[in-house]
Short mmCIF file of C-alpha atoms in Angstrom, two decimals:
data_model
loop_
_atom_site.label_atom_id
_atom_site.label_comp_id
_atom_site.label_asym_id
_atom_site.label_seq_id
_atom_site.Cartn_x
_atom_site.Cartn_y
_atom_site.Cartn_z
CA UNK A 1 -7.33 31.74 -18.07
CA UNK A 2 -5.65 30.40 -21.13
CA UNK A 3 -6.01 27.20 -23.10
CA UNK A 4 -2.93 25.63 -24.63
CA UNK A 5 -3.11 23.57 -27.83
CA UNK A 6 -1.56 20.10 -27.76
CA UNK A 7 -1.52 18.22 -31.04
CA UNK A 8 -0.73 14.48 -31.22
CA UNK A 9 -1.84 13.85 -27.64
CA UNK A 10 -0.66 10.35 -26.65
CA UNK A 11 -1.23 10.28 -22.88
CA UNK A 12 -4.22 8.41 -21.41
CA UNK A 13 -7.43 10.41 -21.52
CA UNK A 14 -9.71 10.59 -18.49
CA UNK A 15 -12.37 7.87 -18.43
CA UNK A 16 -15.47 10.03 -18.20
CA UNK A 17 -18.64 8.93 -16.39
CA UNK A 18 -22.20 10.16 -17.04
CA UNK A 19 -22.16 12.15 -13.81
CA UNK A 20 -18.79 13.77 -14.58
CA UNK A 21 -19.58 14.73 -18.20
CA UNK A 22 -20.59 18.27 -17.19
CA UNK A 23 -17.15 18.80 -15.60
CA UNK A 24 -15.39 17.89 -18.84
CA UNK A 25 -17.84 19.90 -20.94
CA UNK A 26 -16.99 22.94 -18.80
CA UNK A 27 -13.22 22.59 -19.04
CA UNK A 28 -13.60 23.04 -22.81
CA UNK A 29 -15.04 26.46 -22.02
CA UNK A 30 -12.36 27.38 -19.49
CA UNK A 31 -14.44 26.67 -16.41
CA UNK A 32 -13.54 24.42 -13.43
CA UNK A 33 -16.76 23.06 -11.93
CA UNK A 34 -17.31 21.56 -8.50
CA UNK A 35 -20.41 19.62 -7.54
CA UNK A 36 -22.64 21.16 -4.89
CA UNK A 37 -25.28 19.30 -2.89
CA UNK A 38 -28.53 21.23 -2.76
CA UNK A 39 -29.71 19.26 0.29
CA UNK A 40 -26.65 19.34 2.60
CA UNK A 41 -24.68 22.24 1.06
CA UNK A 42 -21.47 20.14 0.58
CA UNK A 43 -18.95 20.99 -2.10
CA UNK A 44 -17.90 17.73 -3.73
CA UNK A 45 -14.87 16.67 -5.74
CA UNK A 46 -14.50 14.37 -7.62
CA UNK A 47 -18.00 14.30 -9.15
CA UNK A 48 -20.36 11.56 -7.97
CA UNK A 49 -23.76 10.32 -8.98
CA UNK A 50 -24.99 10.83 -5.41
CA UNK A 51 -23.75 13.10 -2.63
CA UNK A 52 -21.20 11.14 -0.56
CA UNK A 53 -22.22 13.09 2.56
CA UNK A 54 -26.01 12.67 2.59
CA UNK A 55 -26.79 10.43 -0.44
CA UNK A 56 -29.01 13.09 -1.93
CA UNK A 57 -29.29 12.96 -5.73
CA UNK A 58 -29.98 16.70 -5.92
CA UNK A 59 -26.56 17.76 -7.11
CA UNK A 60 -25.79 21.03 -8.81
CA UNK A 61 -22.58 22.59 -10.10
CA UNK A 62 -20.72 25.71 -8.99
CA UNK A 63 -17.85 27.35 -10.81
CA UNK A 64 -14.61 27.37 -8.82
CA UNK A 65 -12.45 30.50 -8.72
CA UNK A 66 -9.66 28.56 -10.41
CA UNK A 67 -7.23 29.58 -7.68
CA UNK A 68 -5.57 27.16 -5.30
CA UNK A 69 -2.65 26.39 -2.99
CA UNK A 70 -0.16 23.53 -3.30
CA UNK A 71 -0.81 21.09 -0.41
CA UNK A 72 1.92 18.69 -1.51
CA UNK A 73 3.90 17.82 -4.62
CA UNK A 74 6.34 15.24 -5.94
CA UNK A 75 8.65 15.76 -8.89
CA UNK A 76 8.68 12.47 -10.79
CA UNK A 77 11.83 11.77 -12.80
CA UNK A 78 11.32 8.12 -13.81
CA UNK A 79 9.16 5.02 -13.56
CA UNK A 80 6.33 6.30 -15.75
CA UNK A 81 4.79 4.64 -18.77
CA UNK A 82 6.36 5.35 -22.16
CA UNK A 83 3.54 7.73 -23.11
CA UNK A 84 4.52 10.07 -20.24
CA UNK A 85 8.28 9.99 -20.80
CA UNK A 86 8.39 13.09 -23.03
CA UNK A 87 6.85 15.09 -20.16
CA UNK A 88 9.50 14.18 -17.55
CA UNK A 89 10.10 15.56 -15.04
CA UNK A 90 6.41 15.69 -14.10
CA UNK A 91 5.35 17.74 -11.06
CA UNK A 92 2.56 15.73 -9.43
CA UNK A 93 0.62 17.95 -7.08
CA UNK A 94 -2.36 18.09 -4.76
CA UNK A 95 -3.94 21.53 -4.79
CA UNK A 96 -6.40 22.80 -2.18
CA UNK A 97 -9.17 24.93 -3.65
CA UNK A 98 -10.64 27.80 -1.59
CA UNK A 99 -14.05 26.19 -2.20
CA UNK A 100 -12.95 23.22 -0.02
CA UNK A 101 -12.00 20.27 -2.21
CA UNK A 102 -8.46 19.00 -2.85
CA UNK A 103 -7.62 18.06 -6.44
CA UNK A 104 -4.90 15.94 -8.01
CA UNK A 105 -3.06 17.68 -10.86
CA UNK A 106 0.27 18.64 -12.37
CA UNK A 107 1.99 22.00 -11.92
CA UNK A 108 3.07 23.16 -15.38
CA UNK A 109 4.59 26.23 -17.01
CA UNK A 110 7.31 26.60 -14.38
CA UNK A 111 10.67 25.17 -13.31
CA UNK A 112 9.86 22.08 -11.19
CA UNK A 113 12.51 23.16 -8.69
CA UNK A 114 10.52 26.36 -7.99
CA UNK A 115 7.42 24.53 -6.73
CA UNK A 116 6.85 24.58 -2.95
CA UNK A 117 4.16 23.61 -0.45
CA UNK A 118 1.93 26.65 0.02
CA UNK A 119 2.61 28.01 -3.47
CA UNK A 120 -0.34 29.96 -4.89
CA UNK A 121 -1.47 28.46 -8.21
CA UNK A 122 -4.21 28.91 -10.78
CA UNK A 123 -5.91 26.60 -13.23
CA UNK A 124 -4.69 26.41 -16.83
CA UNK A 125 -6.29 24.31 -19.55
CA UNK A 126 -4.62 22.05 -22.10
CA UNK A 127 -6.72 20.89 -25.03
CA UNK A 128 -5.91 17.18 -25.47
CA UNK A 129 -8.45 16.31 -28.19
CA UNK A 130 -11.44 17.99 -29.79
CA UNK A 131 -13.59 16.50 -27.02
CA UNK A 132 -11.33 16.68 -23.98
CA UNK A 133 -9.57 19.61 -22.32
CA UNK A 134 -7.57 18.77 -19.19
CA UNK A 135 -7.15 21.22 -16.30
CA UNK A 136 -3.66 21.70 -14.83
CA UNK A 137 -2.31 24.34 -12.47
CA UNK A 138 0.48 26.91 -12.87
CA UNK A 139 2.01 29.46 -10.50
CA UNK A 140 -0.09 32.63 -10.14
CA UNK A 141 1.51 35.24 -12.34
CA UNK A 142 2.35 38.42 -10.47
CA UNK B 1 -13.18 -17.88 19.25
CA UNK B 2 -9.71 -17.39 17.89
CA UNK B 3 -7.19 -18.90 15.53
CA UNK B 4 -3.56 -19.92 15.60
CA UNK B 5 -0.86 -20.44 12.98
CA UNK B 6 0.72 -23.89 13.37
CA UNK B 7 2.70 -24.26 10.13
CA UNK B 8 4.75 -21.91 7.97
CA UNK B 9 6.92 -22.13 4.86
CA UNK B 10 8.64 -19.66 2.57
CA UNK B 11 10.97 -19.61 -0.41
CA UNK B 12 13.71 -16.96 -0.73
CA UNK B 13 12.72 -13.71 -2.43
CA UNK B 14 14.57 -13.58 -5.77
CA UNK B 15 14.31 -12.44 -9.35
CA UNK B 16 14.56 -15.80 -11.11
CA UNK B 17 12.19 -16.53 -14.00
CA UNK B 18 13.41 -20.17 -14.05
CA UNK B 19 11.60 -20.73 -10.76
CA UNK B 20 7.95 -21.11 -11.83
CA UNK B 21 4.83 -19.98 -10.01
CA UNK B 22 3.66 -23.56 -9.59
CA UNK B 23 7.05 -24.78 -8.32
CA UNK B 24 6.95 -22.09 -5.63
CA UNK B 25 3.33 -22.87 -4.82
CA UNK B 26 3.79 -26.63 -4.49
CA UNK B 27 6.96 -26.21 -2.42
CA UNK B 28 5.39 -23.84 0.11
CA UNK B 29 2.12 -25.79 0.39
CA UNK B 30 3.89 -29.07 1.14
CA UNK B 31 6.41 -27.46 3.48
CA UNK B 32 3.75 -25.64 5.52
CA UNK B 33 1.67 -28.81 5.95
CA UNK B 34 4.81 -30.74 6.97
CA UNK B 35 5.88 -27.93 9.32
CA UNK B 36 2.51 -28.21 11.05
CA UNK B 37 2.88 -31.97 11.20
CA UNK B 38 -0.61 -32.77 9.90
CA UNK B 39 -1.70 -35.00 7.02
CA UNK B 40 -2.45 -33.37 3.66
CA UNK B 41 -5.94 -34.84 3.73
CA UNK B 42 -6.66 -32.98 6.97
CA UNK B 43 -6.58 -29.64 5.10
CA UNK B 44 -10.25 -28.65 4.91
CA UNK B 45 -9.89 -25.43 2.94
CA UNK B 46 -7.36 -23.61 0.76
CA UNK B 47 -7.70 -19.82 0.85
CA UNK B 48 -5.30 -17.90 -1.39
CA UNK B 49 -4.30 -14.28 -1.84
CA UNK B 50 -4.86 -13.20 -5.43
CA UNK B 51 -1.54 -13.30 -7.31
CA UNK B 52 -1.47 -9.76 -8.71
CA UNK B 53 -0.65 -9.08 -12.38
CA UNK B 54 -0.68 -12.85 -13.08
CA UNK B 55 -4.15 -13.58 -14.50
CA UNK B 56 -3.53 -17.24 -15.44
CA UNK B 57 -2.27 -18.07 -11.97
CA UNK B 58 -5.14 -16.13 -10.43
CA UNK B 59 -7.61 -18.26 -12.39
CA UNK B 60 -5.89 -21.48 -11.33
CA UNK B 61 -6.03 -20.48 -7.67
CA UNK B 62 -9.56 -19.03 -7.80
CA UNK B 63 -10.98 -22.12 -9.48
CA UNK B 64 -9.61 -24.86 -7.30
CA UNK B 65 -6.42 -26.19 -8.86
CA UNK B 66 -4.37 -26.16 -5.65
CA UNK B 67 -6.16 -28.91 -3.67
CA UNK B 68 -6.67 -30.93 -6.89
CA UNK B 69 -3.01 -30.92 -7.94
CA UNK B 70 -1.88 -31.69 -4.39
CA UNK B 71 -4.49 -34.41 -3.88
CA UNK B 72 -5.94 -32.89 -0.73
CA UNK B 73 -8.78 -35.38 -0.42
CA UNK B 74 -10.28 -33.75 2.65
CA UNK B 75 -10.64 -30.33 1.09
CA UNK B 76 -14.16 -28.98 1.52
CA UNK B 77 -13.81 -25.63 -0.26
CA UNK B 78 -11.49 -22.99 -1.64
CA UNK B 79 -11.54 -19.20 -1.86
CA UNK B 80 -9.37 -16.38 -3.14
CA UNK B 81 -9.06 -12.89 -1.70
CA UNK B 82 -7.95 -9.74 -3.45
CA UNK B 83 -7.29 -6.68 -1.32
CA UNK B 84 -3.83 -5.81 -2.62
CA UNK B 85 -1.37 -5.87 0.25
CA UNK B 86 -4.09 -6.91 2.69
CA UNK B 87 -5.10 -9.99 0.68
CA UNK B 88 -3.43 -12.29 3.23
CA UNK B 89 -5.22 -10.48 6.04
CA UNK B 90 -8.48 -11.24 4.30
CA UNK B 91 -7.37 -14.87 3.89
CA UNK B 92 -6.82 -15.12 7.65
CA UNK B 93 -10.21 -13.54 8.31
CA UNK B 94 -11.88 -16.00 5.93
CA UNK B 95 -10.01 -18.87 7.58
CA UNK B 96 -11.20 -17.70 10.99
CA UNK B 97 -14.76 -17.57 9.71
CA UNK B 98 -14.60 -21.16 8.44
CA UNK B 99 -12.91 -22.39 11.61
CA UNK B 100 -15.28 -20.55 13.97
CA UNK B 101 -18.26 -21.73 11.92
CA UNK B 102 -17.23 -25.37 12.18
CA UNK B 103 -16.66 -25.77 8.44
CA UNK B 104 -12.92 -26.39 8.78
CA UNK B 105 -10.33 -27.44 11.36
CA UNK B 106 -7.25 -26.80 9.22
CA UNK B 107 -6.96 -24.10 6.54
CA UNK B 108 -4.00 -23.69 4.20
CA UNK B 109 -3.15 -20.16 2.96
CA UNK B 110 -0.57 -20.28 0.12
CA UNK B 111 0.91 -17.44 -1.93
CA UNK B 112 3.03 -17.40 -5.08
CA UNK B 113 4.30 -14.57 -7.25
CA UNK B 114 6.72 -14.40 -10.17
CA UNK B 115 7.23 -10.90 -11.58
CA UNK B 116 10.65 -11.39 -13.18
CA UNK B 117 9.13 -12.97 -16.31
CA UNK B 118 6.71 -10.07 -16.88
CA UNK B 119 8.02 -7.36 -19.26
CA UNK B 120 8.96 -4.21 -17.26
CA UNK B 121 6.60 -2.05 -19.36
CA UNK B 122 3.67 -4.35 -18.45
CA UNK B 123 4.56 -4.19 -14.75
CA UNK B 124 4.79 -0.40 -14.86
CA UNK B 125 1.39 -0.34 -16.56
CA UNK B 126 -0.10 -2.72 -13.99
CA UNK B 127 1.15 -0.80 -10.98
CA UNK B 128 0.24 2.52 -12.65
CA UNK B 129 -3.31 1.52 -13.46
CA UNK B 130 -4.46 -1.06 -10.87
CA UNK B 131 -4.62 1.26 -7.87
CA UNK B 132 -5.22 4.54 -9.72
CA UNK B 133 -8.35 6.47 -10.57
CA UNK B 134 -8.60 6.38 -14.38
CA UNK B 135 -10.23 9.79 -14.48
CA UNK B 136 -8.58 11.89 -11.79
CA UNK B 137 -5.08 10.37 -11.35
CA UNK B 138 -3.95 8.30 -14.33
CA UNK B 139 -4.11 11.07 -16.96
CA UNK B 140 -1.67 13.08 -14.82
CA UNK B 141 1.13 10.51 -14.76
CA UNK B 142 0.63 9.40 -11.16
CA UNK B 143 2.59 6.26 -10.18
CA UNK B 144 2.79 4.32 -6.94
CA UNK B 145 6.12 6.01 -6.22
CA UNK B 146 4.64 9.40 -7.11
CA UNK B 147 1.64 8.93 -4.79
CA UNK B 148 3.89 7.93 -1.94
CA UNK B 149 6.26 10.81 -2.78
CA UNK B 150 3.34 13.24 -2.40
CA UNK B 151 2.50 11.84 1.04
CA UNK B 152 6.15 11.67 2.14
CA UNK B 153 6.78 15.27 1.09
CA UNK B 154 3.84 16.48 3.17
CA UNK B 155 4.90 14.26 6.09
CA UNK B 156 8.38 15.81 6.08
CA UNK B 157 6.87 19.31 5.73
CA UNK B 158 4.60 18.85 8.75
CA UNK B 159 7.01 16.98 11.03
CA UNK B 160 10.32 18.55 10.06
CA UNK B 161 11.78 15.09 9.46
CA UNK B 162 14.97 15.49 7.42
CA UNK B 163 16.07 13.59 4.31
CA UNK B 164 18.79 11.96 6.44
CA UNK B 165 16.26 10.80 9.05
CA UNK B 166 13.96 9.40 6.36
CA UNK B 167 16.89 7.65 4.65
CA UNK B 168 17.84 6.14 8.03
CA UNK B 169 14.55 4.20 7.93
CA UNK B 170 15.72 2.45 4.76
CA UNK B 171 19.17 1.84 6.26
CA UNK B 172 17.55 0.03 9.22
CA UNK B 173 15.12 -1.90 7.02
CA UNK B 174 17.99 -3.04 4.80
CA UNK B 175 19.97 -3.95 7.92
CA UNK B 176 17.14 -6.31 8.91
CA UNK B 177 16.94 -7.62 5.34
CA UNK B 178 20.69 -8.21 5.32
CA UNK B 179 20.17 -10.67 8.20
CA UNK B 180 17.34 -12.54 6.47
CA UNK B 181 18.15 -15.44 4.11
CA UNK B 182 14.66 -14.97 2.57
CA UNK B 183 15.33 -11.32 1.63
CA UNK B 184 16.53 -10.36 -1.84
CA UNK B 185 18.95 -8.09 0.06
CA UNK B 186 20.41 -10.88 2.26
CA UNK B 187 23.92 -9.79 3.33
CA UNK B 188 23.47 -6.54 1.35
CA UNK B 189 23.07 -3.66 3.83
CA UNK B 190 23.21 -0.04 2.64
CA UNK B 191 24.70 3.11 4.15
CA UNK B 192 22.98 6.46 4.61
CA UNK B 193 25.16 7.86 1.81
CA UNK B 194 24.16 5.06 -0.57
CA UNK B 195 20.46 5.78 0.02
CA UNK B 196 20.86 9.54 -0.38
CA UNK B 197 23.14 9.16 -3.43
CA UNK B 198 20.74 6.80 -5.24
CA UNK B 199 18.69 8.28 -8.09
CA UNK B 200 15.74 10.48 -7.19
CA UNK B 201 12.64 8.69 -8.52
CA UNK B 202 9.78 10.87 -7.23
CA UNK B 203 10.82 13.56 -4.76
CA UNK B 204 11.59 13.12 -1.95
CA UNK B 205 11.96 9.37 -2.61
CA UNK B 206 15.28 7.93 -3.78
CA UNK B 207 15.50 4.67 -5.73
CA UNK B 208 16.61 2.76 -2.62
CA UNK B 209 13.54 4.06 -0.76
CA UNK B 210 11.26 2.55 -3.41
CA UNK B 211 10.43 -1.10 -4.03
CA UNK B 212 12.26 -3.69 -6.11
CA UNK B 213 9.69 -6.02 -7.68
CA UNK B 214 10.61 -9.65 -7.04
CA UNK B 215 9.41 -13.25 -6.97
CA UNK B 216 8.50 -15.16 -3.86
CA UNK B 217 6.01 -17.28 -2.04
CA UNK B 218 4.96 -18.50 1.35
CA UNK B 219 2.25 -20.43 3.14
CA UNK B 220 0.55 -20.60 6.53
CA UNK B 221 -1.43 -23.44 8.08
CA UNK B 222 -4.16 -22.14 10.38
CA UNK B 223 -6.33 -23.88 12.96
CA UNK B 224 -8.45 -22.99 15.98
CA UNK B 225 -6.79 -21.79 19.18
CA UNK B 226 -8.28 -24.83 20.89
CA UNK B 227 -6.83 -27.41 18.47
CA UNK B 228 -3.54 -25.48 18.38
CA UNK B 229 -2.86 -26.36 22.02
CA UNK B 230 -1.75 -29.78 20.78
CA UNK B 231 0.90 -28.14 18.56
CA UNK B 232 4.11 -26.98 20.24
CA UNK B 233 4.99 -24.36 17.63
CA UNK B 234 1.58 -22.66 17.57
CA UNK B 235 1.39 -18.86 17.48
CA UNK B 236 -1.94 -17.40 18.58
CA UNK B 237 -3.98 -14.50 17.26
CA UNK B 238 -4.96 -12.47 20.32
CA UNK B 239 -6.78 -9.53 18.76
CA UNK B 240 -7.56 -7.79 15.50
CA UNK B 241 -8.65 -4.28 14.60
CA UNK B 242 -8.90 -2.47 11.31
CA UNK B 243 -9.74 0.90 9.77
CA UNK B 244 -10.39 1.91 6.16
CA UNK B 245 -9.23 5.34 4.98
CA UNK B 246 -9.77 5.91 1.26
CA UNK B 247 -9.03 4.28 -2.06
CA UNK B 248 -7.50 7.45 -3.48
CA UNK B 249 -4.70 9.21 -1.55
CA UNK B 250 -5.75 12.78 -2.42
CA UNK B 251 -9.19 12.09 -0.89
CA UNK B 252 -7.61 11.02 2.42
CA UNK B 253 -8.21 13.09 5.57
CA UNK B 254 -5.95 10.81 7.68
CA UNK B 255 -3.06 11.24 5.25
CA UNK B 256 -0.39 9.57 7.40
CA UNK B 257 -2.85 6.95 8.71
CA UNK B 258 -2.11 7.84 12.34
CA UNK B 259 -5.80 7.67 13.28
CA UNK B 260 -6.20 4.33 11.51
CA UNK B 261 -3.07 2.94 13.17
CA UNK B 262 -4.21 4.28 16.56
CA UNK B 263 -7.82 3.10 16.45
CA UNK B 264 -7.14 -0.27 14.79
CA UNK B 265 -4.32 -1.10 17.20
CA UNK B 266 -6.45 0.05 20.16
CA UNK B 267 -9.23 -2.35 19.14
CA UNK B 268 -6.77 -5.22 18.67
CA UNK B 269 -4.88 -4.55 21.92
CA UNK B 270 -8.13 -4.30 23.88
CA UNK B 271 -9.22 -7.73 22.63
CA UNK B 272 -5.80 -9.08 23.58
CA UNK B 273 -5.94 -7.45 27.01
CA UNK B 274 -2.54 -5.90 26.34
CA UNK B 275 -0.99 -2.46 25.87
CA UNK B 276 1.26 -1.19 23.10
CA UNK B 277 4.08 -1.24 25.67
CA UNK B 278 3.63 -5.02 26.06
CA UNK B 279 4.66 -5.54 22.44
CA UNK B 280 8.14 -7.00 21.96
CA UNK B 281 8.16 -6.27 18.22
CA UNK B 282 6.13 -4.04 15.90
CA UNK B 283 5.79 -5.24 12.29
CA UNK B 284 4.63 -2.45 9.95
CA UNK B 285 3.73 -3.21 6.33
CA UNK B 286 3.50 0.13 4.58
CA UNK B 287 5.93 -0.48 1.69
CA UNK B 288 7.25 3.10 1.92
CA UNK B 289 9.44 4.50 4.72
CA UNK B 290 7.09 7.21 6.03
CA UNK B 291 4.67 4.51 7.20
CA UNK B 292 7.38 3.11 9.50
CA UNK B 293 7.40 6.54 11.20
CA UNK B 294 3.73 7.49 11.25
CA UNK B 295 2.69 4.02 12.48
CA UNK B 296 4.79 4.44 15.63
CA UNK B 297 3.16 7.85 16.13
CA UNK B 298 -0.30 6.34 15.61
CA UNK B 299 0.27 3.42 17.99
CA UNK B 300 1.39 5.86 20.66
CA UNK B 301 4.98 4.57 20.81
CA UNK B 302 6.11 8.20 20.40
CA UNK B 303 4.69 11.69 19.91
CA UNK B 304 3.40 12.80 16.51
CA UNK B 305 6.30 13.83 14.34
CA UNK B 306 8.92 11.88 16.32
CA UNK B 307 8.81 8.58 14.40
CA UNK B 308 11.63 9.36 11.99
CA UNK B 309 13.92 10.35 14.88
CA UNK B 310 13.44 6.92 16.48
CA UNK B 311 14.61 5.24 13.28
CA UNK B 312 17.46 7.73 12.83
CA UNK B 313 18.64 6.94 16.36
CA UNK B 314 18.81 3.26 15.43
CA UNK B 315 16.21 2.26 17.99
CA UNK B 316 14.00 0.34 15.52
CA UNK B 317 16.75 -1.55 13.67
CA UNK B 318 18.84 -4.58 14.69
CA UNK B 319 20.07 -4.16 18.27
CA UNK B 320 17.66 -1.31 19.01
CA UNK B 321 15.34 -1.19 22.03
CA UNK B 322 12.20 -0.83 19.85
CA UNK B 323 12.68 -3.47 17.14
CA UNK B 324 10.29 -2.89 14.23
CA UNK B 325 9.63 -4.59 10.90
CA UNK B 326 12.25 -7.30 11.31
CA UNK B 327 11.67 -8.69 7.81
CA UNK B 328 12.67 -5.34 6.28
CA UNK B 329 9.31 -4.39 4.67
CA UNK B 330 9.12 -4.34 0.86
CA UNK B 331 11.91 -1.75 0.80
CA UNK B 332 14.34 -4.04 2.59
CA UNK B 333 13.23 -7.39 1.22
CA UNK B 334 11.80 -7.07 -2.32
CA UNK B 335 8.16 -6.54 -3.27
CA UNK B 336 6.36 -9.79 -4.07
CA UNK B 337 2.98 -8.31 -4.98
CA UNK B 338 0.33 -9.68 -2.64
CA UNK B 339 3.08 -11.68 -0.91
CA UNK B 340 4.64 -8.97 1.22
CA UNK B 341 1.97 -9.32 3.89
CA UNK B 342 2.44 -13.13 3.78
CA UNK B 343 6.13 -12.57 4.55
CA UNK B 344 5.12 -10.29 7.44
CA UNK B 345 2.90 -12.97 9.00
CA UNK B 346 5.60 -15.62 8.53
CA UNK B 347 8.27 -13.44 10.12
CA UNK B 348 6.00 -12.68 13.06
CA UNK B 349 5.49 -16.41 13.61
CA UNK B 350 9.26 -16.97 13.44
CA UNK B 351 9.92 -14.25 15.99
CA UNK B 352 7.35 -15.68 18.42
CA UNK B 353 8.68 -19.21 17.93
CA UNK B 354 12.25 -18.00 18.51
CA UNK B 355 13.27 -19.12 15.02
CA UNK B 356 14.28 -15.74 13.55
CA UNK B 357 18.02 -16.43 13.51
CA UNK B 358 20.17 -13.31 13.60
CA UNK B 359 17.04 -11.14 13.63
CA UNK B 360 15.65 -12.79 16.76
CA UNK B 361 14.17 -10.33 19.24
CA UNK B 362 15.00 -11.47 22.77
CA UNK B 363 12.17 -13.01 24.81
CA UNK B 364 9.63 -12.29 22.10
CA UNK B 365 6.23 -13.02 23.65
CA UNK B 366 3.92 -10.55 21.93
CA UNK B 367 3.95 -8.99 18.46
CA UNK B 368 1.87 -6.34 16.74
CA UNK B 369 1.49 -6.51 12.96
CA UNK B 370 -0.21 -3.97 10.69
CA UNK B 371 -0.85 -4.61 7.00
CA UNK B 372 -2.12 -2.16 4.37
CA UNK B 373 -3.43 -2.57 0.83
CA UNK B 374 -3.84 -0.52 -2.33
CA UNK B 375 -2.44 2.99 -1.99
CA UNK B 376 -2.60 2.45 1.81
CA UNK B 377 -6.39 2.28 1.74
CA UNK B 378 -6.56 0.58 5.14
CA UNK B 379 -4.58 -0.41 8.22
CA UNK B 380 -5.29 -3.89 9.61
CA UNK B 381 -3.63 -4.60 12.96
CA UNK B 382 -3.32 -8.03 14.55
CA UNK B 383 -1.78 -8.95 17.90
CA UNK B 384 -0.07 -12.34 18.05
CA UNK B 385 1.29 -14.16 21.07
CA UNK B 386 3.29 -17.25 21.97
CA UNK B 387 0.53 -18.34 24.37
CA UNK B 388 -3.25 -18.41 23.94
CA UNK B 389 -5.46 -15.80 25.61
#
């Protein structure tokens, strides 16, 4: 897994919550974490303070494989805020992780026209600031 | 206990910054009270949908300016409801609660929205941030159109619906809108080629399959089913059922809302003592074309995956045997923020009164109406009829 540098980051940064801080700490080290409920064994994404299945507060973290499959995508050509315009077209995507959860992301490092439902993808990290590294997905390299 | 709508009013959907929020509001309030034929001082409560992206107007409406400015001396209380596109549904539910509880006989529900005087960049920001998760969606450039593009793409993948079939939904919606003097697209139908040749905004959605933000307003005057019997033009609520799905689309198990449409409509139809096949018109507020297809699949009008074909065969548009969404939805009428669902309720009343002009469905006795809010977080289905239960 690689981390790409991105100076002069102007896009909105994720608004981090106390219970999601560990996720964003891990992305800086190239790890994609999923919450795991010790009481009911659920894998949870996005991170919560309490398990949404059983309301237990005994939540742990597991490291995801970083692999996934495109469940759906939409190539956005217009209608975004000015701070996203330089990135157009943006491939919005929902990726299913083998661990269970579905995540919202962008598919990067490929021609948008090549993306398809069922495409095998892997996580790739883009360092936005010294504190925040954002996970995206890219096609699995053969 | 049940309620009925005895007065309606609406102004045409336009983009006209000269027409102010308060002008629209005063016009629709007075016209709805006059349409009902009651005295202004008989209005016991004013319950308003929150005017989205208009904070000054929201404060005015939330803090009681409407009955004060209009001198409604009998007003006992006010309230405001914000549930995005289902704000008006919540207004009706609040009205029912006051009426059933004996706090009010007549409740006025007015809506106003002006978006044409808001800078486009501010509107894009509002619609990009209001419904989106600031941690898991917004940093990735998700927009309303993008979210709905993601769902539509998966819908087409699973059902095999073609781009032409999906575009046919917009052609039919615009055909309804072309017959509606209150639509921004009055006398402006589109062809399949015009939809497919319009710019691609967020695949698979073309510009004409997305929403044009516009100004508008409308009002309803609501009373009890019992009192309504003295009013010739009354339209009665016969049943109501609702399901919540999720705030965030990527968390949604019921991605096309079929289960929510099915279970909510089943609850509503059971209360009404009617079947989906008794409905003379189906009004579906989803704001994006795939909802017009998946709703029919959820209600049980057709098999799963066959909704788009019904639209493509022209069965849901003007002259079809399964008329749906006769006010054109936001796609065929213009998106007035929290006002689209108001326009849906008003159109349903017109159809049941026989006042829908060129859009009139023959012998319209029963109507089903589903509204949704946020990024289609819920599906709220109401059955209306020309006669009480």
